[in-house]
Short mmCIF file of C-alpha atoms in Angstrom, two decimals:
data_model
loop_
_atom_site.label_atom_id
_atom_site.label_comp_id
_atom_site.label_asym_id
_atom_site.label_seq_id
_atom_site.Cartn_x
_atom_site.Cartn_y
_atom_site.Cartn_z
CA MET V 520 108.31 130.42 122.25
CA SER V 521 106.16 129.58 118.98
CA SER V 522 102.90 127.92 119.03
CA ILE V 523 104.40 124.68 117.77
CA ARG V 524 106.97 124.81 120.55
CA ILE V 525 104.25 125.34 123.05
CA VAL V 526 102.13 122.43 121.99
CA SER V 527 105.07 120.14 121.57
CA PHE V 528 106.36 121.12 125.08
CA LEU V 529 102.86 120.43 126.70
CA ILE V 530 102.57 117.14 125.06
CA LEU V 531 105.88 116.07 126.19
CA PHE V 532 105.25 117.36 129.79
CA ALA V 533 101.86 115.51 129.97
CA SER V 534 103.15 112.29 128.73
CA ALA V 535 106.41 112.24 130.79
CA SER V 536 105.01 110.24 133.52
CA THR V 537 104.12 107.50 131.09
CA PHE V 538 107.62 106.99 129.84
CA THR V 539 109.33 103.83 130.96
CA ILE V 540 112.74 103.92 132.62
CA PHE V 541 115.15 101.20 131.44
CA ALA V 542 118.63 100.29 132.85
CA GLN V 543 121.26 102.29 131.33
CA SER V 544 124.98 101.49 130.81
CA PRO V 545 127.20 103.39 133.40
CA SER V 546 128.06 106.14 131.26
CA PRO V 547 124.99 106.97 129.06
CA LYS V 548 126.17 110.51 128.13
CA LYS V 549 129.29 109.01 126.32
CA ARG V 550 126.78 107.11 124.07
CA PRO V 551 126.12 109.09 120.88
CA ASN V 552 122.90 110.79 120.26
CA ILE V 553 121.19 109.97 116.81
CA VAL V 554 119.42 112.21 114.55
CA TYR V 555 118.32 110.28 111.33
CA ILE V 556 116.84 112.46 108.56
CA MET V 557 114.92 110.91 105.83
CA SER V 558 113.42 112.89 103.23
CA ASP V 559 110.77 111.35 100.71
CA ASP V 560 111.72 110.58 97.09
CA HIS V 561 114.80 112.90 97.20
CA GLY V 562 116.86 111.89 94.37
CA TYR V 563 120.67 112.23 94.89
CA GLN V 564 120.82 114.26 91.70
CA ALA V 565 118.99 117.14 93.61
CA ILE V 566 121.79 117.34 96.32
CA SER V 567 124.43 119.71 95.13
CA ALA V 568 127.22 117.54 96.93
CA TYR V 569 126.66 114.87 94.32
CA GLY V 570 127.68 117.33 91.43
CA TYR V 571 124.83 117.22 88.96
CA GLY V 572 124.34 120.89 88.78
CA LEU V 573 120.51 120.86 89.14
CA ASN V 574 120.14 122.86 92.40
CA GLN V 575 122.11 124.18 95.47
CA THR V 576 121.74 122.51 98.85
CA PRO V 577 124.15 124.20 101.03
CA ASN V 578 123.11 122.70 104.26
CA ILE V 579 123.00 119.23 103.28
CA ASP V 580 126.23 119.68 101.64
CA ARG V 581 127.65 120.61 105.11
CA LEU V 582 127.16 116.82 106.12
CA ALA V 583 129.58 115.96 103.11
CA LYS V 584 132.01 118.60 104.05
CA GLU V 585 132.06 117.67 107.72
CA GLY V 586 131.63 114.03 107.31
CA LEU V 587 131.10 111.21 104.69
CA LEU V 588 129.33 111.03 101.48
CA PHE V 589 128.18 107.61 100.08
CA THR V 590 128.11 107.65 96.29
CA ARG V 591 126.49 104.09 95.87
CA ALA V 592 124.07 103.82 98.58
CA THR V 593 121.11 101.79 97.51
CA VAL V 594 117.72 100.61 98.62
CA THR V 595 116.37 97.00 98.68
CA ASN V 596 112.70 97.96 97.31
CA SER V 597 112.36 101.43 95.79
CA LEU V 598 109.01 102.18 97.44
CA CYS V 599 108.15 104.63 100.22
CA ALA V 600 106.48 102.43 102.96
CA PRO V 601 108.72 99.42 102.33
CA SER V 602 111.78 101.29 102.48
CA ARG V 603 110.72 102.56 105.89
CA ALA V 604 109.97 99.08 106.88
CA VAL V 605 113.48 97.81 106.05
CA LEU V 606 115.01 101.00 107.85
CA LEU V 607 113.23 99.93 111.06
CA THR V 608 113.71 96.15 110.93
CA GLY V 609 117.02 95.67 109.20
CA LYS V 610 115.25 93.03 106.94
CA HIS V 611 114.32 92.63 103.46
CA SER V 612 110.43 93.23 102.42
CA TYR V 613 109.62 89.50 102.11
CA ILE V 614 110.81 88.86 105.62
CA ASN V 615 109.13 91.96 107.49
CA GLY V 616 105.97 91.55 105.32
CA LYS V 617 105.79 95.20 104.05
CA ILE V 618 106.28 94.36 100.34
CA ASP V 619 104.36 97.19 98.93
CA ASN V 620 102.23 100.43 100.12
CA GLU V 621 99.21 98.50 100.52
CA ALA V 622 100.53 95.43 102.84
CA LYS V 623 100.11 95.90 106.42
CA PHE V 624 102.87 96.58 108.71
CA ASP V 625 103.16 94.44 111.90
CA TRP V 626 104.39 96.86 114.60
CA ARG V 627 104.46 93.90 116.96
CA GLN V 628 107.66 92.83 115.40
CA ASP V 629 111.07 94.02 116.59
CA ASN V 630 112.67 97.18 115.37
CA PHE V 631 115.78 98.87 116.23
CA ALA V 632 114.04 101.94 118.00
CA LYS V 633 112.50 99.49 120.54
CA ILE V 634 115.88 98.12 121.11
CA LEU V 635 117.33 101.40 121.58
CA GLN V 636 114.45 102.26 123.94
CA ALA V 637 115.20 99.24 126.16
CA HIS V 638 118.63 100.27 126.31
CA GLY V 639 117.99 103.67 127.87
CA TYR V 640 117.61 105.78 124.72
CA GLN V 641 114.81 108.38 124.73
CA THR V 642 113.24 107.76 121.09
CA ALA V 643 110.95 110.01 118.93
CA LEU V 644 109.47 109.72 115.49
CA ILE V 645 108.49 113.05 113.95
CA GLY V 646 107.08 113.51 110.31
CA LYS V 647 106.19 110.97 107.69
CA ILE V 648 106.09 106.93 108.16
CA HIS V 649 103.30 106.20 105.70
CA MET V 650 102.34 103.06 107.70
CA ASP V 651 99.15 102.25 109.62
CA GLY V 652 98.90 102.03 113.26
CA ARG V 653 100.49 103.92 116.20
CA PRO V 654 104.42 103.56 115.80
CA ALA V 655 105.84 101.19 118.34
CA GLY V 656 109.48 101.92 119.93
CA PHE V 657 109.06 105.50 120.46
CA ASP V 658 108.33 107.76 123.51
CA HIS V 659 107.09 110.43 121.45
CA SER V 660 105.52 110.31 117.91
CA ALA V 661 104.23 112.98 115.61
CA VAL V 662 103.39 111.67 112.40
CA LEU V 663 101.66 112.68 109.27
CA ILE V 664 98.50 110.79 108.07
CA ASP V 665 99.25 108.58 104.92
CA GLN V 666 101.22 110.93 102.57
CA GLY V 667 100.48 114.17 104.58
CA GLU V 668 99.78 117.56 103.17
CA TYR V 669 102.17 120.37 102.48
CA TYR V 670 100.09 123.15 103.86
CA ASN V 671 98.34 123.55 107.32
CA PRO V 672 98.95 119.40 107.70
CA ASN V 673 97.27 117.05 110.04
CA PHE V 674 99.49 115.25 112.58
CA ILE V 675 98.94 112.16 114.78
CA ILE V 676 100.57 113.51 117.99
CA ASN V 677 101.08 110.55 120.52
CA GLY V 678 97.79 108.88 119.18
CA LYS V 679 95.76 112.20 118.77
CA LYS V 680 94.99 114.06 115.64
CA GLN V 681 95.63 117.68 115.38
CA GLN V 682 95.97 119.89 112.49
CA LEU V 683 99.06 122.29 112.69
CA GLN V 684 99.10 125.71 110.96
CA GLY V 685 102.09 126.23 108.78
CA TYR V 686 104.30 124.55 105.99
CA VAL V 687 104.94 120.81 106.71
CA SER V 688 108.75 120.94 106.15
CA ASP V 689 109.10 123.74 108.78
CA LEU V 690 106.69 122.20 111.26
CA THR V 691 108.42 118.99 111.14
CA THR V 692 111.79 120.55 111.85
CA ASP V 693 110.42 122.70 114.71
CA MET V 694 108.85 119.74 116.36
CA VAL V 695 112.21 117.92 116.03
CA LEU V 696 114.05 120.69 117.74
CA ASP V 697 111.42 121.06 120.31
CA TRP V 698 111.82 117.42 121.37
CA ILE V 699 115.40 117.54 121.48
CA ASP V 700 115.19 120.84 123.59
CA ASN V 701 112.89 119.12 126.08
CA ARG V 702 114.23 115.83 126.46
CA ASP V 703 115.88 114.26 129.44
CA LYS V 704 119.42 115.72 129.50
CA GLU V 705 120.78 112.76 131.40
CA LYS V 706 119.93 110.15 128.66
CA PRO V 707 121.13 109.68 124.89
CA PHE V 708 118.49 110.21 122.33
CA CYS V 709 117.73 109.10 118.88
CA VAL V 710 115.02 110.87 116.80
CA LEU V 711 113.82 109.83 113.32
CA TYR V 712 113.28 113.38 111.60
CA HIS V 713 111.24 112.39 108.51
CA GLN V 714 110.32 115.06 106.05
CA LYS V 715 107.32 114.50 103.68
CA ALA V 716 109.17 116.61 100.82
CA PRO V 717 109.89 116.20 97.90
CA HIS V 718 107.10 113.67 97.70
CA ARG V 719 104.41 114.30 95.02
CA GLU V 720 102.50 116.77 94.29
CA TRP V 721 105.28 119.14 95.29
CA LEU V 722 104.00 122.36 96.68
CA PRO V 723 106.95 124.66 97.62
CA ALA V 724 106.87 126.98 100.50
CA LEU V 725 105.68 130.29 99.70
CA ARG V 726 109.23 131.75 100.45
CA HIS V 727 110.56 129.73 97.76
CA ILE V 728 108.00 129.98 94.86
CA ALA V 729 108.98 133.19 93.26
CA LYS V 730 112.54 132.16 92.78
CA TYR V 731 112.11 128.53 91.69
CA THR V 732 109.35 129.07 89.32
CA GLN V 733 111.43 131.48 87.22
CA MET V 734 114.50 129.16 87.13
CA LYS V 735 115.23 127.01 84.09
CA PHE V 736 116.82 123.51 84.71
CA PRO V 737 119.07 121.53 82.33
CA GLU V 738 117.30 118.53 80.68
CA PRO V 739 118.57 115.03 81.24
CA ALA V 740 120.29 113.56 78.24
CA THR V 741 117.73 110.48 78.12
CA LEU V 742 114.51 113.09 78.37
CA PHE V 743 113.20 111.70 75.04
CA ASP V 744 114.34 108.00 75.63
CA ASN V 745 112.78 105.63 73.21
CA PHE V 746 113.74 102.44 75.12
CA GLU V 747 115.39 100.80 72.03
CA GLY V 748 117.68 97.99 73.51
CA ARG V 749 115.52 97.22 76.56
CA GLY V 750 112.72 94.86 77.31
CA THR V 751 108.98 95.19 78.03
CA ALA V 752 109.13 96.53 81.45
CA ALA V 753 110.76 99.77 80.76
CA LYS V 754 108.65 100.28 77.69
CA THR V 755 105.28 99.83 79.36
CA ALA V 756 105.88 101.50 82.43
CA GLU V 757 103.46 104.51 83.13
CA MET V 758 105.66 107.26 84.53
CA ASN V 759 106.49 109.49 81.48
CA ILE V 760 106.28 113.12 82.30
CA LEU V 761 104.37 113.97 79.11
CA LYS V 762 101.83 111.14 78.94
CA HIS V 763 101.30 110.16 82.86
CA MET V 764 101.87 113.15 84.96
CA ASN V 765 98.75 114.87 86.32
CA TRP V 766 98.03 118.33 84.70
CA ALA V 767 96.49 119.88 87.67
CA GLY V 768 97.93 118.27 90.86
CA ASP V 769 101.32 117.99 89.62
CA ASN V 770 101.70 120.79 87.00
CA LYS V 771 99.32 123.16 88.92
CA ILE V 772 97.08 123.80 85.99
CA PRO V 773 93.74 124.91 87.31
CA PRO V 774 90.90 122.51 86.57
CA ALA V 775 88.77 124.93 84.89
CA MET V 776 91.90 125.96 82.59
CA MET V 777 92.11 122.12 81.88
CA ASP V 778 88.55 121.97 80.68
CA GLU V 779 89.18 125.12 78.66
CA LEU V 780 92.07 123.61 76.74
CA GLY V 781 90.62 120.07 76.51
CA LEU V 782 93.12 118.46 78.72
CA LYS V 783 92.16 115.12 80.24
CA GLU V 784 92.84 113.57 83.88
CA TYR V 785 95.38 110.81 83.39
CA MET V 786 94.54 109.80 87.08
CA ASN V 787 90.97 110.30 88.34
CA TRP V 788 92.25 112.17 91.31
CA ASP V 789 94.06 114.73 89.40
CA LYS V 790 91.62 117.74 89.66
CA ALA V 791 90.75 116.55 93.20
CA ALA V 792 94.51 116.84 94.23
CA TYR V 793 94.78 120.43 93.10
CA THR V 794 91.55 121.35 94.66
CA ASN V 795 92.50 119.56 98.05
CA ASN V 796 95.99 120.61 98.08
CA LEU V 797 95.42 124.27 97.45
CA GLY V 798 92.21 124.30 99.55
CA ARG V 799 94.24 123.80 102.70
CA MET V 800 95.77 127.19 102.34
CA SER V 801 94.57 130.25 104.22
CA ALA V 802 93.18 133.18 102.20
CA GLN V 803 96.55 135.09 102.59
CA GLU V 804 98.54 132.08 101.62
CA ARG V 805 96.45 131.30 98.53
CA ALA V 806 96.50 135.01 97.29
CA GLN V 807 100.52 134.83 97.48
CA TRP V 808 100.46 131.52 95.63
CA ASP V 809 97.97 132.85 92.88
CA SER V 810 100.10 136.08 92.43
CA VAL V 811 103.04 133.63 91.24
CA TYR V 812 101.26 130.80 89.38
CA GLN V 813 98.54 132.53 87.92
CA PRO V 814 100.68 134.35 85.35
CA ILE V 815 102.52 131.20 84.55
CA MET V 816 99.14 129.40 83.75
CA GLU V 817 98.02 132.16 81.59
CA ASP V 818 101.04 132.19 79.56
CA PHE V 819 100.69 128.32 79.08
CA LYS V 820 97.07 128.81 78.07
CA ALA V 821 98.29 131.09 75.37
CA ALA V 822 101.14 128.87 74.21
CA TYR V 823 99.40 125.61 74.37
CA PRO V 824 97.42 125.37 71.03
CA ASN V 825 100.63 125.73 69.04
CA MET V 826 102.95 123.71 71.31
CA SER V 827 104.63 120.55 69.63
CA GLN V 828 104.89 117.29 71.65
CA GLN V 829 108.35 118.28 72.31
CA GLU V 830 107.77 121.60 73.48
CA LEU V 831 104.99 120.36 75.71
CA MET V 832 107.30 117.77 77.25
CA GLN V 833 110.06 120.28 77.97
CA TRP V 834 107.43 122.63 79.55
CA ARG V 835 106.13 119.88 81.57
CA PHE V 836 109.76 119.01 82.71
CA GLN V 837 110.44 122.52 83.81
CA ARG V 838 107.03 122.75 85.70
CA TYR V 839 108.13 119.46 87.49
CA MET V 840 111.68 120.69 88.32
CA GLN V 841 110.67 124.16 89.57
CA ASP V 842 108.10 122.64 92.00
CA TYR V 843 109.99 119.58 93.05
CA LEU V 844 113.34 121.49 93.53
CA GLY V 845 111.31 124.13 95.35
CA THR V 846 110.17 121.67 97.91
CA VAL V 847 113.69 120.53 98.43
CA ALA V 848 114.86 123.94 99.32
CA ALA V 849 112.75 124.05 102.70
CA VAL V 850 114.12 120.47 103.44
CA ASP V 851 117.72 121.99 103.16
CA ASP V 852 116.59 125.06 105.49
CA GLY V 853 115.40 122.44 107.93
CA VAL V 854 118.99 120.62 107.97
CA GLY V 855 120.63 123.94 108.25
CA LYS V 856 118.46 124.91 111.28
CA LEU V 857 119.14 121.48 113.05
CA LEU V 858 122.90 121.60 112.36
CA ASP V 859 122.98 125.30 113.78
CA TYR V 860 120.95 124.03 116.87
CA LEU V 861 123.34 121.07 117.52
CA GLN V 862 126.18 123.30 117.29
CA ALA V 863 124.84 126.15 119.50
CA ASN V 864 123.76 123.66 122.15
CA GLY V 865 126.98 121.70 122.68
CA LEU V 866 125.49 118.57 120.86
CA GLU V 867 127.64 118.52 117.60
CA GLU V 868 130.50 116.43 118.70
CA ASN V 869 128.50 113.54 120.23
CA THR V 870 125.54 113.44 117.72
CA ILE V 871 125.57 111.33 114.62
CA VAL V 872 123.54 112.79 111.86
CA ILE V 873 122.56 110.92 108.91
CA TYR V 874 120.63 112.41 105.85
CA THR V 875 119.22 110.02 103.23
CA SER V 876 115.86 109.55 101.30
CA ASP V 877 113.58 106.38 101.54
CA GLN V 878 114.59 105.88 97.67
CA GLY V 879 115.95 107.41 94.73
CA PHE V 880 113.87 109.20 92.19
CA TYR V 881 113.68 109.89 88.35
CA LEU V 882 114.06 113.53 87.54
CA GLY V 883 113.35 113.36 83.73
CA GLU V 884 115.95 110.63 83.08
CA HIS V 885 114.45 108.43 80.60
CA GLY V 886 111.53 110.73 80.40
CA TRP V 887 110.31 109.67 83.94
CA PHE V 888 109.03 110.77 87.21
CA ASP V 889 108.68 108.41 90.27
CA LYS V 890 110.96 105.43 91.35
CA ARG V 891 110.19 101.68 91.43
CA PHE V 892 112.70 100.08 89.05
CA MET V 893 116.10 98.81 89.76
CA TYR V 894 117.63 101.28 87.39
CA GLU V 895 120.03 103.54 89.09
CA GLU V 896 118.25 106.64 89.62
CA SER V 897 115.56 104.94 91.51
CA LEU V 898 117.78 102.14 93.14
CA ARG V 899 120.31 104.61 94.41
CA THR V 900 119.66 106.91 97.36
CA PRO V 901 121.58 109.78 98.81
CA LEU V 902 123.35 109.16 102.22
CA LEU V 903 125.54 111.42 104.06
CA ILE V 904 126.72 111.05 107.59
CA LYS V 905 128.50 113.07 110.12
CA TYR V 906 129.94 112.14 113.47
CA PRO V 907 133.20 114.02 114.37
CA LYS V 908 134.22 111.57 116.86
CA GLU V 909 134.90 108.61 114.53
CA ILE V 910 134.38 110.03 110.79
CA ALA V 911 136.77 112.13 109.08
CA ALA V 912 135.52 115.37 107.31
CA GLY V 913 135.12 115.60 103.66
CA ILE V 914 135.66 111.80 102.62
CA SER V 915 133.66 109.66 100.31
CA SER V 916 132.76 105.97 99.85
CA SER V 917 131.61 103.87 96.88
CA ALA V 918 130.77 101.04 98.98
CA LEU V 919 127.37 99.13 98.30
CA VAL V 920 125.54 99.92 101.72
CA GLN V 921 121.94 99.67 101.62
CA ASN V 922 118.89 100.83 103.76
CA LEU V 923 119.07 97.32 105.02
CA ASP V 924 122.08 98.36 107.14
CA PHE V 925 120.71 101.48 109.12
CA ALA V 926 119.27 99.36 111.95
CA PRO V 927 122.36 97.40 112.75
CA THR V 928 124.78 100.44 112.06
CA LEU V 929 122.71 102.35 114.52
CA LEU V 930 122.57 99.83 117.36
CA ASP V 931 126.31 99.33 116.77
CA TYR V 932 127.01 103.02 117.41
CA ALA V 933 124.71 102.83 120.49
CA GLY V 934 126.80 100.00 121.84
CA VAL V 935 124.05 97.50 121.40
CA ALA V 936 124.32 94.11 119.69
CA ALA V 937 121.85 93.77 116.70
CA PRO V 938 119.47 90.72 116.73
CA LYS V 939 120.91 87.80 114.78
CA ASP V 940 117.79 87.77 112.41
CA MET V 941 118.71 91.22 111.17
CA GLN V 942 119.79 90.84 107.52
CA GLY V 943 121.84 94.11 107.08
CA GLN V 944 125.30 94.77 108.58
CA SER V 945 126.73 97.68 110.28
CA PHE V 946 128.95 100.08 108.13
CA ARG V 947 130.32 101.80 111.40
CA LYS V 948 133.95 100.38 110.89
CA LEU V 949 133.60 101.26 107.11
CA ALA V 950 132.60 104.75 107.80
CA ALA V 951 135.49 105.25 110.31
CA GLY V 952 138.00 103.91 107.66
CA THR V 953 139.07 101.14 110.06
CA ASP V 954 137.77 98.13 107.74
CA SER V 955 137.17 98.27 104.18
CA THR V 956 135.60 94.88 104.00
CA TRP V 957 132.10 95.11 102.45
CA ARG V 958 129.52 93.10 100.30
CA ASP V 959 130.11 92.89 96.75
CA ALA V 960 126.51 92.68 95.62
CA ALA V 961 123.40 94.57 96.73
CA TYR V 962 120.06 92.57 96.32
CA TYR V 963 116.81 94.14 95.29
CA THR V 964 113.09 93.05 95.08
CA TYR V 965 109.85 95.03 93.95
CA TYR V 966 106.34 93.71 94.07
CA GLU V 967 103.71 96.35 93.35
CA TYR V 968 102.43 95.17 90.11
CA PRO V 969 99.93 95.40 88.79
CA GLY V 970 99.65 98.94 90.32
CA ILE V 971 100.17 102.46 89.86
CA HIS V 972 102.76 103.35 87.28
CA MET V 973 103.01 99.78 86.23
CA ALA V 974 106.51 98.79 87.13
CA LYS V 975 106.73 95.00 86.57
CA ARG V 976 107.96 92.98 89.39
CA HIS V 977 111.51 92.09 89.53
CA TYR V 978 114.49 91.29 91.45
CA GLY V 979 118.12 91.29 91.00
CA ILE V 980 121.77 92.34 92.22
CA ARG V 981 123.99 95.24 91.51
CA THR V 982 128.00 94.81 91.75
CA ASP V 983 130.51 97.14 91.37
CA ARG V 984 130.29 96.91 87.73
CA TYR V 985 127.46 95.13 86.52
CA LYS V 986 123.54 94.82 87.29
CA LEU V 987 121.38 91.76 86.63
CA ILE V 988 117.50 92.09 86.84
CA HIS V 989 114.95 89.53 86.42
CA PHE V 990 111.39 90.58 85.44
CA TYR V 991 108.74 88.06 86.19
CA TYR V 992 105.05 87.39 86.68
CA ASP V 993 103.45 88.48 83.39
CA VAL V 994 106.87 88.11 81.59
CA ASP V 995 110.02 86.29 81.88
CA GLU V 996 112.80 88.69 80.86
CA TRP V 997 116.39 89.03 81.86
CA GLU V 998 118.46 92.41 81.71
CA LEU V 999 122.18 92.67 82.24
CA TYR V 1000 124.07 96.13 82.17
CA ASP V 1001 127.55 97.03 82.07
CA LEU V 1002 127.48 100.15 84.40
CA GLU V 1003 131.04 101.04 83.37
CA ARG V 1004 130.62 101.33 79.61
CA ASP V 1005 126.75 102.08 80.07
CA PRO V 1006 126.14 104.19 83.11
CA GLN V 1007 122.63 105.31 81.90
CA GLU V 1008 121.58 101.65 81.09
CA LEU V 1009 120.53 101.99 77.40
CA LYS V 1010 121.61 98.55 76.26
CA ASN V 1011 120.72 95.47 77.59
CA VAL V 1012 123.60 93.06 76.92
CA TYR V 1013 122.24 89.73 78.40
CA ASP V 1014 122.10 88.09 74.96
CA ASP V 1015 125.33 89.55 73.88
CA PRO V 1016 127.89 86.69 73.26
CA ALA V 1017 130.72 88.98 74.44
CA TYR V 1018 129.22 89.05 77.83
CA ALA V 1019 128.37 85.19 78.32
CA ASN V 1020 130.95 84.73 81.11
CA VAL V 1021 129.62 87.94 82.78
CA LYS V 1022 126.17 86.68 82.67
CA SER V 1023 126.86 83.28 84.02
CA GLU V 1024 128.73 84.84 86.91
CA MET V 1025 126.10 87.07 87.70
CA GLN V 1026 123.59 84.62 87.64
CA GLN V 1027 125.52 82.35 89.99
CA LYS V 1028 126.11 85.30 92.26
CA LEU V 1029 122.43 86.09 92.30
CA GLU V 1030 121.44 82.58 93.36
CA LYS V 1031 124.06 82.61 96.08
CA VAL V 1032 122.95 85.93 97.43
CA ARG V 1033 119.14 85.02 97.17
CA LYS V 1034 119.88 82.04 99.27
CA GLU V 1035 122.17 84.01 101.92
CA TYR V 1036 118.96 86.25 102.15
CA LYS V 1037 116.51 83.68 102.41
CA ASP V 1038 114.58 84.57 99.31
CA SER V 1039 113.32 82.22 96.62
CA ASP V 1040 110.78 81.58 93.89
CA ALA V 1041 108.46 80.33 96.54
CA ASN V 1042 108.56 83.74 98.03
CA ASP V 1043 107.92 85.47 94.65
CA GLN V 1044 104.71 83.14 94.29
CA LYS V 1045 103.54 83.83 97.86
CA PHE V 1046 103.39 87.38 97.10
CA LEU V 1047 101.73 87.32 93.69
CA PRO V 1048 98.26 89.30 93.45
CA GLU V 1049 96.28 86.14 93.21
CA ASN V 1050 97.63 84.71 96.58
CA LYS V 1051 96.78 88.28 98.39
CA ILE V 1052 93.56 86.93 99.91
CA ASN V 1053 95.18 83.61 101.14
CA ARG V 1054 98.20 85.60 102.43
CA GLN V 1055 95.87 87.93 104.38
CA ALA V 1056 93.89 85.11 105.77
CA LYS V 1057 97.10 83.51 106.98
CA ASN V 1058 98.23 86.59 108.93
#
């Protein structure tokens, strides 16, 4: 048994006496187990089942081959912590209070894990949660601190800080399998298996660095987007790969080499990120890392003085993709390990396995990295689900499901009624193919402005064909996109006379949706930066 397995087993054994036993239904074994896998910033373009040709994810693809792939799943707020709060509560950010990464999350409010726990499920949260406070609703928790670290990371395990030796994606996977292995076999379980990767600053596992740093990836058609035909928001955002990505922390150029070449920090934590992230490695790990990355950086040092801005952008894009997709590889390894475990232990038929991300991510589209916007690459998230008892193999759905729907869906599978104040809806029947009725518009809000990357505040709706966005606060601008004719969202047709009827219909639909979800201009005002002190005082 590995050291991780020993530690996890001892923790579970020591805390077993504190677990609360709840009344169960007459046949708990018939209720499905739930494994909810959420990675961080994993764009759907970086899953080979979606057909973009960037990389290969054979294990995540197994979920598509053996279950259901959603092609237009979306989030309600494309930001890490708010997305997790929506997952837990089944409520929009302005209702659960976690509007951005800075706002506090109140663990006293209800969440689906608490409800499952109260109905006889044993529950665990393992990996990244990115919210302060001890997670409530879980018999066992082993969570990363804040964003977490890739190498030899610190975890808070049932309230106690502990540094574990190894690579974060592998450690998270092993702890999930240990917990499942040592669970009460007479009770159904639900485990939230949350990977840190592929979140910035993208340090792949050592077993993957030699391969991925030698790969060359296709450039998106909009890598050099000039944003003509769009408004202020896209033009002023600070997430351009050439202009705003960190040299050391992101591209792995050593700080001393930055100084030699006269490269300036864009963010004041650039060099510190490099030093701290690589400083966590053992001497042996660092030597292996340097043996691969040093020659790359020496080649760059020699080429840099004669590189054009276009060549520099292309170089930075490749460096970004190599490390980003390199971290995805270990996530895929973990999914394979989990699926093999479930199969080997007779758990496959009665276990729901979901794979998703907390939001989408820009992989060079529009010249960007990061997320935040309501544009497609950020709004859409991967979603694959396997449950042999109810879901046919190898099917897909274009329904506009959202992360808002996870809580009521998981409760539905467990045979538990969702609270009436949850705003999402169960997609269980949709997944089973027994009912095709679904929402015709997905609603979105974003609040973290001013802030890092400077994506302006906005809200909007996406329908089957169109998208309407309202940017507000320091601007008052509207954007309308015809996703059928303009899937890359390059032309705002809000003021195009040919779309006058569409604009009117979309505005009416937006107002209707806002009313249904209990959102309003008053909420927008409440969450403005100048009202932050008053809001905190009220809380």
